[in-house]
C-alpha cells in the first residue's frame, strides 16, 4: 500500500486513492491534523469523474514518488491525482500554493453576485466557507459581473446561473445518480447552459 | 541557402495531384517502409532523426510513439492535428493546400510504424476548403491502392478519415481535439491518463502535428541519420516558419534549424528586413509565446547571437528568452502599440477559453477588461501590478496549457515594455487615438531594452 506524506503527516492508503481522499483520511484519524485537508468545491465523492474544474484543491507535489522523486512542475488538483508510494505533498506548508489558492478563490468570486444576505444558502454555503477560510477580505474586480435571468427547469427547481460557479456537479448528479433526463443531462440543453455562460459571445 | 525537404517540389506544377506527386518521387517512403522495413525499424529511424513535435511543445516524436500502449485486441489510432488556430501560424495550411499527398504519405508510413489501421485528420473549421483538397487527395490515393486493404501486397490495411472542426482554438489541444473528434464538446481532459494510453474512444492514440507527420517522409526516404545532420544539437532537421507582421517578405519559409535569427529576419532570402522605420519587438512562435524586444531577439542576454533553434530561442528562460512554439513568427515595427497587441491577444484567449476551470475562465476575461481599459485611455496606476498578479495566478493552475498561453504574452509584455504601459496611464488623451504610435513613435527607455 502506498505511503504518502502530506504537510509532514504520513499515512498508508489503498492503491488508487487520491491525494484529497488521503488528506481526508488523515483528518479523520486525528482532528489535530485537519489543516492538511485541502478545500474542494467541485469534487463530490459519490460522482465519477467529478472534480478538477474549480482548482481550489490544488496542492504542490514536492516529491513525485520513491521511484521518481522529481517534484511535479505545476500544482496538481488533489481530487484527481492518485497517490504514489513515497509521495510528498505540500498543502498549507507552501506559501506560494496558498497564494495560488487565494487567486483561485478570487477568480471564483469575481462573477459571483455576493448577494449572501438574500440567498437561502447563506450560512451553510461551501463557497462562503471557502472564501472565509482561503480568500482575501475584498475583491479587486471592479467591472460589471455576469448576470442571467433565473430559469424554471421544472416544478421544483429554479436555476440561478448568476450564482453558479460551474462545478458541473448538477450535470453529473443528473447523469449518474438521478439517471433522469434532467435539465442539463442531455446534449442540446448543455449548449443552452453554455449560452448562459457566455452571453456576449452568443453561446 | 537552406535545404528543402518538405518544400522541395512545392512550386512544381501539378504537385497537388497524385500523378504529379508520384512523378516527383512521391510515396517512395511508403514503398520503402512496407516492402523493406519492419515497423520497429521505421520507429528507430524516427528516433535517430531527432525529430521533435512541430506543433509547439517540441516533444521528441520517436519517444512519443514509443510510449504508445499496445494491448492485445485494442485498435490504435493516429490523429493528425490540423487544427492550426494559433494566431500568426499558417504553415500547415500552406503545406496541405499545396502538397496534400505528402501528409497522406507521412500518415501511412507513420501508421505502419505504430500499427494503426485507422487515422484521422482533424481540420480547423475555417479550413473547410483545405479539407476538400485533402479529401480529393485521399480519394486519389485510395483509387491508386495507397489506402485500403493490403497496401502494396504487404498485408497492411489503412484508412484515413477527415473531420472538420467548428473553429474552436481549444480543439488544437490534443485531449480537447479527441473529445471533439468523439462528437462531444471540446473540453480538455484531465491528464493522466495520457492519450498514448487512453485516447480516442479510450484506445491508445498518438496526436501529431501536420508538419511532424510530413517530416516523416524525408526521414524514411533518406534515413534518420541524414535528417539529424541538419540543425544543431537537439534541434534537428528543417522547420516551417510562417512569417508575418512588419517584415518586407511575409510568407512560409522552410529553414534549417540553427540559422541565426539575424539572418532569418534581415536577409533577403527570408523576411528581408523591416517594413517601416525600425523593428521594436518579435514574437517568434505564435501568439502564445512570450514577446521579446528586437535587440533580445538578435542577441541573448549574455551577448551571444541567437539562433533559430528550440534551445537558443528559450535561452534565458522567460526573463530574457522566448520559445520556438509552432513557428508563427511575427515582428512589430515602432509604429505598433504593444498594449494594443496584448489587448488583442487577451481578447482572443478570453474568447477561446473553454470555461471549464476557473482560473482561465475568469482570469482571461479579467485581463481582457483591464487591458481594454488601459488601451482606451482609462487606465489607472495600479492596473499594471494588478495585471501582473492576475496572469501569475492563472499560469500553471489550469487543466490545459491555454491558461499558460494566455498568461505568457501579458507577462512578457509587462516585463519588457512596462514603459509603454506607463505611457498609456500617463497620457490617456494621446492613446485614445487608436493610431497613437503611428504619428509619434514611442521612444523606449533604454533601461527596459534588456532584462
XYZ file of C-alpha atoms in Angstrom:
654
model
C 0.000 0.000 0.000
C 1.424 3.402 -0.940
C 2.642 5.688 1.802
C 2.068 9.383 1.302
C 3.192 12.359 3.374
C 1.011 15.463 3.407
C 2.406 18.500 5.197
C 4.702 16.198 7.117
C 1.960 13.782 8.250
C 2.324 10.267 6.888
C -0.461 7.826 6.072
C -0.723 4.492 4.340
C -3.633 4.297 1.920
C -5.009 1.736 -0.552
C -3.862 1.815 -4.192
C -5.861 4.264 -6.313
C -6.619 6.728 -3.503
C -6.466 10.374 -4.496
C -4.409 12.904 -2.583
C -7.596 14.583 -1.369
C -9.019 11.328 -0.013
C -5.719 10.560 1.698
C -5.736 14.006 3.296
C -9.308 13.465 4.480
C -8.269 10.141 5.989
C -5.538 11.939 7.911
C -8.067 14.496 9.108
C -10.445 11.753 10.296
C -7.683 9.837 12.024
C -6.592 12.779 14.106
C -8.547 16.006 14.451
C -5.324 17.897 15.187
C -4.175 17.227 11.612
C -7.274 18.631 9.952
C -5.250 21.506 8.460
C -3.732 19.170 5.857
C -7.117 18.712 4.134
C -7.338 20.969 1.077
C -10.699 22.606 0.355
C -12.740 21.180 -2.528
C -15.691 22.755 -4.287
C -16.421 20.820 -7.465
C -15.424 17.396 -6.162
C -18.108 15.085 -4.810
C -17.152 11.622 -3.580
C -20.161 9.785 -4.961
C -19.713 11.044 -8.504
C -17.353 9.522 -11.019
C -15.082 11.910 -12.930
C -16.117 14.809 -10.740
C -13.529 17.353 -9.713
C -10.634 19.081 -11.372
C -12.554 22.151 -12.502
C -12.573 24.675 -9.686
C -8.871 24.272 -8.829
C -9.394 25.180 -5.170
C -7.939 21.834 -4.061
C -4.591 22.477 -5.758
C -1.603 21.073 -3.894
C 2.098 21.088 -4.519
C 3.793 17.744 -5.025
C 7.343 18.266 -3.838
C 8.341 14.640 -4.401
C 6.625 12.520 -7.027
C 7.277 9.062 -5.582
C 10.090 6.865 -4.343
C 10.654 5.580 -7.868
C 10.643 9.021 -9.500
C 11.412 11.621 -6.826
C 11.183 14.622 -9.139
C 8.690 17.254 -7.972
C 5.707 17.887 -10.253
C 6.288 21.082 -12.230
C 2.869 22.609 -11.595
C 0.387 22.446 -8.715
C -1.966 19.492 -9.234
C -5.664 19.060 -8.479
C -5.587 16.797 -5.427
C -9.088 15.458 -6.140
C -7.973 13.943 -9.450
C -4.393 12.888 -8.722
C -3.690 9.443 -7.318
C -1.078 8.991 -4.654
C 2.157 7.143 -5.398
C 4.340 5.341 -2.932
C 6.654 7.812 -1.189
C 4.870 10.888 -2.494
C 5.363 14.108 -0.552
C 2.655 16.736 -0.785
C 2.582 20.295 0.482
C -0.684 21.976 1.246
C -0.601 24.628 3.953
C 3.185 24.495 4.298
C 3.779 26.046 0.882
C 3.283 29.843 0.845
C 3.175 30.049 -2.964
C 0.448 27.421 -3.025
C -1.636 29.347 -0.509
C -1.161 32.393 -2.711
C -2.329 30.434 -5.764
C -5.368 29.222 -3.837
C -6.160 32.770 -2.831
C -6.144 33.571 -6.523
C -8.500 30.690 -7.306
C -10.960 31.865 -4.656
C -10.807 35.376 -6.049
C -11.462 34.051 -9.560
C -14.434 32.012 -8.356
C -15.949 35.104 -6.800
C -15.361 37.777 -9.433
C -18.543 36.892 -11.269
C -20.489 35.796 -8.215
C -23.137 38.313 -7.150
C -22.165 38.152 -3.445
C -25.831 38.571 -2.573
C -25.434 36.380 0.523
C -27.836 38.458 2.663
C -30.743 37.453 0.428
C -29.511 33.972 -0.545
C -31.144 30.894 1.031
C -27.870 29.007 1.083
C -26.073 31.608 3.213
C -24.801 30.213 6.476
C -24.439 26.682 5.158
C -22.647 27.573 1.950
C -19.384 25.886 0.956
C -18.440 28.860 -1.173
C -18.822 31.173 1.808
C -16.680 28.842 3.902
C -14.057 28.629 1.182
C -13.921 32.381 0.820
C -13.781 32.888 4.581
C -11.003 30.358 5.093
C -8.878 30.884 1.994
C -9.834 34.138 0.339
C -8.999 37.785 0.726
C -11.165 40.304 2.533
C -12.034 42.270 -0.599
C -12.089 41.671 -4.336
C -10.021 43.731 -6.749
C -12.527 43.189 -9.523
C -14.463 46.308 -10.382
C -16.065 45.526 -13.735
C -19.646 44.553 -14.370
C -20.462 40.997 -13.298
C -22.126 38.389 -15.483
C -25.832 38.162 -14.729
C -28.584 35.908 -16.020
C -32.321 35.750 -15.690
C -33.284 32.782 -13.466
C -34.932 29.941 -15.379
C -37.522 27.458 -14.155
C -36.378 23.992 -15.110
C -39.309 22.048 -13.721
C -41.824 22.335 -10.933
C -39.310 22.260 -8.143
C -36.037 23.629 -9.464
C -35.132 27.165 -10.363
C -31.767 27.767 -11.938
C -29.800 30.831 -10.863
C -26.878 30.846 -13.282
C -25.771 34.162 -11.799
C -24.694 32.350 -8.640
C -23.272 29.293 -10.416
C -19.547 28.579 -10.121
C -19.679 25.839 -12.794
C -18.680 22.887 -10.667
C -20.566 20.538 -13.043
C -21.892 18.611 -10.038
C -25.531 19.038 -11.057
C -24.688 17.706 -14.535
C -23.008 14.665 -13.042
C -25.733 14.031 -10.464
C -28.290 14.087 -13.265
C -26.165 11.727 -15.377
C -25.055 9.290 -12.709
C -27.401 9.391 -9.724
C -30.759 10.683 -10.871
C -30.455 8.954 -14.276
C -33.263 11.146 -15.238
C -33.193 13.363 -18.266
C -32.971 16.387 -16.053
C -32.137 19.844 -17.183
C -28.510 19.600 -18.187
C -28.172 15.879 -18.732
C -28.766 15.879 -22.455
C -26.563 17.469 -25.062
C -28.765 20.210 -26.529
C -29.524 21.619 -23.133
C -25.840 21.643 -22.322
C -25.415 24.024 -25.180
C -28.093 26.168 -23.620
C -26.160 26.289 -20.400
C -23.103 27.337 -22.351
C -25.093 30.112 -23.896
C -25.840 31.364 -20.433
C -22.188 31.222 -19.644
C -21.044 33.485 -22.419
C -23.983 35.637 -23.487
C -21.691 38.240 -25.042
C -20.374 35.580 -27.406
C -23.761 34.374 -28.497
C -23.092 30.968 -26.976
C 20.567 28.534 -48.615
C 18.560 26.114 -46.559
C 17.751 22.649 -47.772
C 14.211 21.992 -48.792
C 12.895 18.691 -47.544
C 9.181 19.404 -47.337
C 9.066 22.192 -49.900
C 11.450 20.677 -52.472
C 8.718 20.348 -55.095
C 6.228 22.821 -53.708
C 6.419 25.039 -56.796
C 6.303 22.170 -59.312
C 3.151 22.379 -61.441
C 0.714 19.548 -60.821
C 2.249 18.551 -57.471
C -1.175 18.722 -55.859
C -2.435 15.746 -57.859
C -1.312 12.178 -57.359
C 0.329 11.914 -60.802
C 2.476 14.985 -60.350
C 3.374 13.972 -56.821
C 4.309 10.439 -57.869
C 6.416 11.741 -60.783
C 8.464 13.730 -58.252
C 9.240 10.794 -56.009
C 6.024 10.672 -54.028
C 5.044 7.634 -51.964
C 8.619 6.331 -52.058
C 8.645 6.218 -48.245
C 5.538 4.011 -48.194
C 7.146 1.624 -50.684
C 10.365 1.568 -48.715
C 8.706 1.102 -45.333
C 6.123 -1.503 -46.306
C 8.394 -3.558 -48.576
C 11.744 -3.463 -46.854
C 11.317 -2.332 -43.250
C 9.660 -3.550 -40.073
C 7.504 -1.146 -38.015
C 10.223 -1.124 -35.353
C 12.809 -0.113 -37.953
C 10.686 2.872 -39.028
C 10.305 3.911 -35.386
C 14.067 3.544 -34.963
C 14.707 5.864 -37.933
C 12.358 8.487 -36.488
C 14.089 8.212 -33.111
C 17.508 8.563 -34.759
C 16.384 11.610 -36.706
C 15.820 13.620 -33.524
C 12.551 14.936 -34.949
C 10.597 16.979 -32.408
C 6.904 17.812 -32.446
C 6.316 20.805 -34.694
C 3.013 21.827 -33.160
C 4.534 23.908 -30.392
C 5.668 21.790 -27.464
C 8.696 20.292 -29.227
C 8.378 16.839 -27.660
C 10.590 14.189 -29.345
C 8.354 12.368 -31.822
C 10.081 8.978 -31.666
C 9.744 8.966 -27.890
C 6.046 9.857 -28.123
C 5.451 6.964 -30.492
C 7.332 4.561 -28.260
C 5.016 5.465 -25.331
C 2.048 4.145 -27.310
C 0.458 1.336 -25.312
C -0.026 -1.863 -27.302
C -2.620 -4.027 -25.554
C -3.921 -7.066 -27.473
C -7.127 -6.713 -29.423
C -7.483 -2.950 -28.960
C -7.130 -0.715 -32.020
C -4.616 2.112 -32.040
C -5.143 5.427 -33.746
C -3.069 8.145 -35.301
C -4.705 11.560 -35.183
C -3.202 14.397 -37.178
C -3.743 17.771 -35.601
C -4.544 20.159 -38.442
C -6.482 22.497 -36.161
C -3.946 25.221 -36.735
C -5.578 28.108 -34.915
C -2.662 29.848 -33.276
C -2.706 33.493 -34.337
C 0.300 34.045 -36.583
C 0.692 30.433 -37.678
C -0.284 29.300 -41.170
C 2.416 26.813 -42.158
C 0.228 23.688 -42.079
C -2.402 25.297 -44.243
C 0.201 26.080 -46.907
C 1.559 22.542 -46.789
C -1.882 20.933 -47.019
C -3.048 23.269 -49.773
C -0.022 22.806 -51.977
C 1.147 19.287 -51.393
C -1.635 17.295 -49.694
C -0.245 13.908 -50.720
C 2.830 14.485 -48.586
C 0.653 14.494 -45.468
C -1.156 11.342 -46.578
C 2.122 9.619 -47.395
C 3.508 10.563 -43.978
C 0.358 9.278 -42.300
C 0.540 5.877 -43.990
C 4.220 5.462 -43.106
C 3.728 6.647 -39.516
C 0.668 4.463 -39.002
C 2.666 1.499 -40.266
C 5.272 2.216 -37.592
C 2.603 2.402 -34.887
C 0.464 -0.438 -36.157
C -2.552 1.833 -36.528
C -5.106 0.829 -39.138
C -7.248 3.934 -38.910
C -6.113 7.503 -38.745
C -7.911 10.819 -38.602
C -7.132 14.317 -39.795
C -8.824 16.905 -37.605
C -9.005 20.109 -39.632
C -9.909 23.512 -38.345
C -13.408 24.682 -39.318
C -12.115 27.736 -41.163
C -10.031 25.447 -43.397
C -13.074 23.793 -44.975
C -11.644 24.301 -48.469
C -8.407 22.618 -47.377
C -10.489 19.693 -46.138
C -11.882 19.370 -49.663
C -8.369 19.319 -51.117
C -7.346 16.637 -48.636
C -10.460 14.582 -49.276
C -9.807 14.662 -53.003
C -6.218 13.592 -52.423
C -7.396 10.723 -50.205
C -9.817 9.593 -52.930
C -6.981 9.619 -55.478
C -4.702 7.715 -53.151
C -7.387 5.130 -52.425
C -8.113 4.634 -56.139
C -4.399 4.064 -56.756
C -4.167 1.486 -53.960
C -2.184 3.521 -51.441
C -5.051 3.258 -48.984
C -7.436 0.439 -48.197
C -6.825 -3.254 -47.671
C -3.468 -4.951 -48.180
C -1.448 -1.928 -49.354
C 1.289 -2.945 -51.850
C 0.588 -6.582 -51.028
C 2.215 -6.179 -47.624
C -0.859 -7.165 -45.621
C -1.055 -3.704 -44.019
C -4.515 -2.102 -44.099
C -5.044 1.584 -43.629
C -7.894 4.066 -43.848
C -7.842 7.841 -43.365
C -10.842 9.943 -42.336
C -11.115 13.722 -42.414
C -13.034 15.534 -39.696
C -13.689 19.252 -39.874
C -13.894 21.075 -36.559
C -16.106 24.037 -35.804
C -13.361 26.604 -35.435
C -12.530 26.466 -31.744
C -8.942 27.242 -30.788
C -9.092 24.925 -27.786
C -9.647 21.918 -30.065
C -5.987 22.234 -31.052
C -5.133 20.977 -27.553
C -4.744 17.238 -28.027
C -7.251 15.971 -25.471
C -9.865 18.585 -26.408
C -9.300 17.544 -30.012
C -10.030 13.926 -29.116
C -13.198 14.937 -27.257
C -14.324 16.946 -30.261
C -13.479 14.067 -32.602
C -15.665 11.814 -30.473
C -18.517 14.240 -31.029
C -18.510 15.942 -27.648
C -17.854 19.482 -26.582
C -14.154 20.283 -26.966
C -13.153 20.385 -23.312
C -9.604 19.313 -22.482
C -9.348 16.151 -20.405
C -7.515 15.942 -17.156
C -4.201 14.134 -17.614
C -3.220 11.442 -16.717
C -4.294 9.202 -18.417
C -2.356 10.419 -21.426
C -3.646 9.802 -24.968
C -0.859 7.289 -25.593
C -2.617 5.033 -23.078
C -6.222 6.162 -23.285
C -7.020 8.464 -26.158
C -9.623 8.376 -28.881
C -12.553 6.090 -27.894
C -10.434 5.057 -24.889
C -7.863 3.442 -27.207
C -4.152 4.248 -27.383
C -3.706 7.264 -29.629
C -0.898 9.410 -30.956
C -1.702 13.013 -31.825
C 0.844 14.713 -34.079
C 1.048 17.981 -35.949
C 0.753 18.058 -39.762
C 4.347 19.184 -40.235
C 5.683 16.467 -37.918
C 3.937 13.760 -39.922
C 5.069 15.263 -43.231
C 8.666 15.281 -41.947
C 8.493 11.503 -41.527
C 8.570 11.206 -45.339
C 12.124 12.548 -45.867
C 13.256 10.756 -42.696
C 12.214 7.356 -44.016
C 13.427 8.135 -47.554
C 16.915 9.333 -46.655
C 17.351 7.764 -43.220
C 17.158 9.292 -39.784
C 20.879 9.936 -39.546
C 20.846 12.028 -42.694
C 17.998 14.139 -41.248
C 19.766 14.555 -37.914
C 22.781 16.080 -39.696
C 20.718 19.197 -40.368
C 20.389 21.520 -37.405
C 22.231 21.870 -34.131
C 22.156 19.528 -31.156
C 18.651 18.580 -30.107
C 17.068 20.821 -32.742
C 17.406 18.607 -35.786
C 16.034 18.997 -39.273
C 14.150 21.739 -41.013
C 11.233 23.768 -39.709
C 8.481 25.650 -41.442
C 8.154 29.209 -40.234
C 5.222 31.369 -41.238
C 6.468 34.932 -41.129
C 4.172 37.913 -40.881
C 3.837 41.346 -39.357
C 6.027 44.267 -40.340
C 8.533 42.363 -42.452
C 9.238 43.030 -46.122
C 8.667 39.483 -47.337
C 5.985 37.690 -45.320
C 5.353 34.053 -46.184
C 6.061 30.453 -45.254
C 9.758 29.550 -45.193
C 11.464 26.245 -44.660
C 14.608 26.891 -42.637
C 17.424 24.704 -41.378
C 17.156 24.840 -37.606
C 20.269 26.647 -36.439
C 20.466 29.636 -38.769
C 20.893 32.888 -36.897
C 17.871 34.977 -36.015
C 19.566 37.943 -37.658
C 19.802 36.030 -40.938
C 16.177 34.982 -40.743
C 14.734 38.399 -40.079
C 17.078 40.539 -42.167
C 18.365 38.509 -45.130
C 16.588 38.801 -48.457
C 16.273 35.045 -48.681
C 13.775 35.116 -45.811
C 11.961 38.041 -44.199
C 14.015 40.762 -45.881
C 14.181 43.244 -43.039
C 11.803 45.779 -41.634
C 8.772 47.317 -43.272
C 8.745 50.806 -41.818
C 11.295 52.581 -39.663
C 12.702 50.040 -37.229
C 11.811 46.781 -35.525
C 10.552 47.047 -31.980
C 9.556 43.551 -30.902
C 9.375 39.989 -32.177
C 7.083 37.062 -31.418
C 8.924 34.064 -32.846
C 6.472 31.230 -32.329
C 2.831 32.228 -32.472
C 0.799 34.370 -30.114
C 1.211 32.124 -27.066
C 4.957 32.534 -26.730
C 6.479 35.489 -24.885
C 7.089 38.637 -26.902
C 10.670 39.911 -26.776
C 12.336 43.171 -27.831
C 14.156 43.088 -31.161
C 17.577 43.514 -29.502
C 16.979 40.461 -27.322
C 15.794 38.500 -30.334
C 19.109 39.091 -32.134
C 21.357 38.562 -29.123
C 20.794 36.637 -25.913
C 21.257 38.329 -22.543
C 24.829 37.023 -22.445
C 25.636 38.690 -25.773
C 25.762 35.600 -27.988
C 23.871 35.748 -31.228
C 20.572 33.935 -31.012
C 19.854 31.007 -33.324
C 16.579 29.681 -34.662
C 16.588 26.537 -32.528
C 14.386 25.308 -29.705
C 17.195 25.778 -27.174
C 18.609 29.110 -28.287
C 15.235 30.837 -28.521
C 14.455 29.643 -24.997
C 17.851 30.790 -23.724
C 17.494 32.986 -20.672
C 14.190 31.444 -19.634
C 11.189 33.713 -19.565
C 13.233 36.622 -18.212
C 15.104 37.254 -21.449
C 14.128 34.415 -23.755
C 11.071 33.120 -25.526
C 10.060 29.886 -27.293
C 10.090 28.246 -30.701
C 6.387 27.479 -30.412
C 4.605 26.488 -33.586
C 6.641 28.749 -35.855
C 4.143 31.600 -36.202
C 6.733 34.314 -36.482
C 5.727 37.966 -36.449
C 7.562 41.213 -35.935
C 6.424 44.666 -34.873
C 7.847 47.966 -36.074
C 7.942 51.088 -33.928
C 4.537 52.285 -35.130
C 2.806 49.405 -33.386
C 1.452 49.611 -29.871
C 2.387 46.698 -27.637
C -0.505 47.393 -25.263
C -2.955 47.239 -28.134
C -1.491 43.999 -29.410
C -1.502 42.481 -25.914
C -5.118 43.506 -25.503
C -5.902 41.874 -28.833
C -4.238 38.637 -27.702
C -6.030 38.744 -24.353
C -9.339 39.237 -26.126
C -8.613 36.195 -28.257
C -7.797 33.974 -25.272
C -10.781 35.217 -23.324
C -12.986 34.325 -26.267
C -11.382 30.920 -26.780
C -11.214 29.778 -23.154
C -13.400 26.685 -22.837
C -14.732 27.800 -19.438
C -14.067 24.504 -17.750
C -11.671 25.531 -14.991
C -11.977 28.719 -13.025
C -8.595 30.494 -13.276
C -8.685 30.515 -17.068
C -12.418 31.185 -17.473
C -12.453 34.156 -15.109
C -8.837 35.301 -15.371
C -8.664 35.680 -19.152
C -11.791 37.814 -19.167
C -10.474 39.935 -16.330
C -7.164 40.530 -18.113
C -9.008 41.474 -21.276
C -11.064 44.052 -19.394
C -8.034 45.600 -17.697
C -6.116 45.785 -20.975
C -9.119 47.263 -22.743
C -9.243 49.962 -20.100
C -5.520 50.681 -20.436
C -5.561 50.825 -24.212
C -8.562 53.128 -24.313
C -7.094 55.742 -22.041
C -8.945 54.793 -18.870
C -6.093 53.017 -17.134
C -5.061 53.549 -13.540
C -1.652 53.394 -11.986
C -2.392 50.167 -10.102
C -3.534 48.372 -13.254
C -0.091 47.135 -14.308
C 0.571 45.415 -10.993
C -2.956 44.030 -10.931
C -2.475 42.620 -14.432
C 0.805 41.060 -13.401
C -0.817 39.442 -10.387
C -3.754 38.097 -12.370
C -1.562 36.474 -15.032
C 0.647 34.993 -12.300
C -2.363 33.339 -10.706
C -3.567 31.836 -13.980
C -0.236 30.417 -15.059
C 0.286 26.797 -14.066
C -3.016 26.484 -12.210
C -5.203 25.340 -15.103
C -6.116 21.969 -16.611
C -4.639 22.583 -20.043
C -1.926 24.907 -21.404
C -4.388 27.544 -22.644
C -4.129 29.314 -19.305
C -0.359 29.487 -19.645
C -0.669 30.597 -23.251
C -2.932 33.444 -22.174
C -0.658 34.480 -19.316
C 2.723 34.459 -21.079
C 2.113 37.204 -23.675
C 0.755 39.500 -20.950
C 3.632 38.727 -18.592
C 6.302 39.266 -21.240
C 4.710 42.483 -22.497
C 4.777 43.918 -18.976
C 8.269 42.594 -18.353
C 9.820 44.120 -21.460
C 7.510 47.003 -22.307
C 6.394 48.321 -18.938
C 7.287 51.847 -20.017
C 4.676 51.629 -22.772
C 2.030 50.611 -20.251
C 3.058 53.531 -18.066
C 2.815 55.861 -21.055
C -0.779 54.724 -21.553
C -1.625 55.630 -17.983
C 0.233 58.930 -18.072
C -1.165 60.226 -21.393
C -4.745 58.957 -21.627
C -5.703 61.634 -24.164
C -2.958 60.634 -26.593
C -3.756 56.921 -26.546
C -7.443 57.469 -27.205
C -6.467 57.746 -30.863
C -6.053 54.094 -31.959
C -3.108 55.012 -34.199
C -1.231 56.781 -31.426
C 2.209 55.371 -32.147
C 1.965 55.759 -35.906
C 2.002 59.520 -35.576
C 4.508 59.672 -32.768
C 6.695 56.585 -32.350
C 7.289 55.607 -28.794
C 10.782 56.432 -27.523
C 11.774 53.432 -25.454
C 13.513 53.833 -22.189
C 16.835 52.004 -22.730
C 16.535 50.673 -19.187
C 13.853 48.288 -20.429
C 15.669 47.252 -23.591
C 17.194 44.198 -21.910
C 16.075 42.355 -18.767
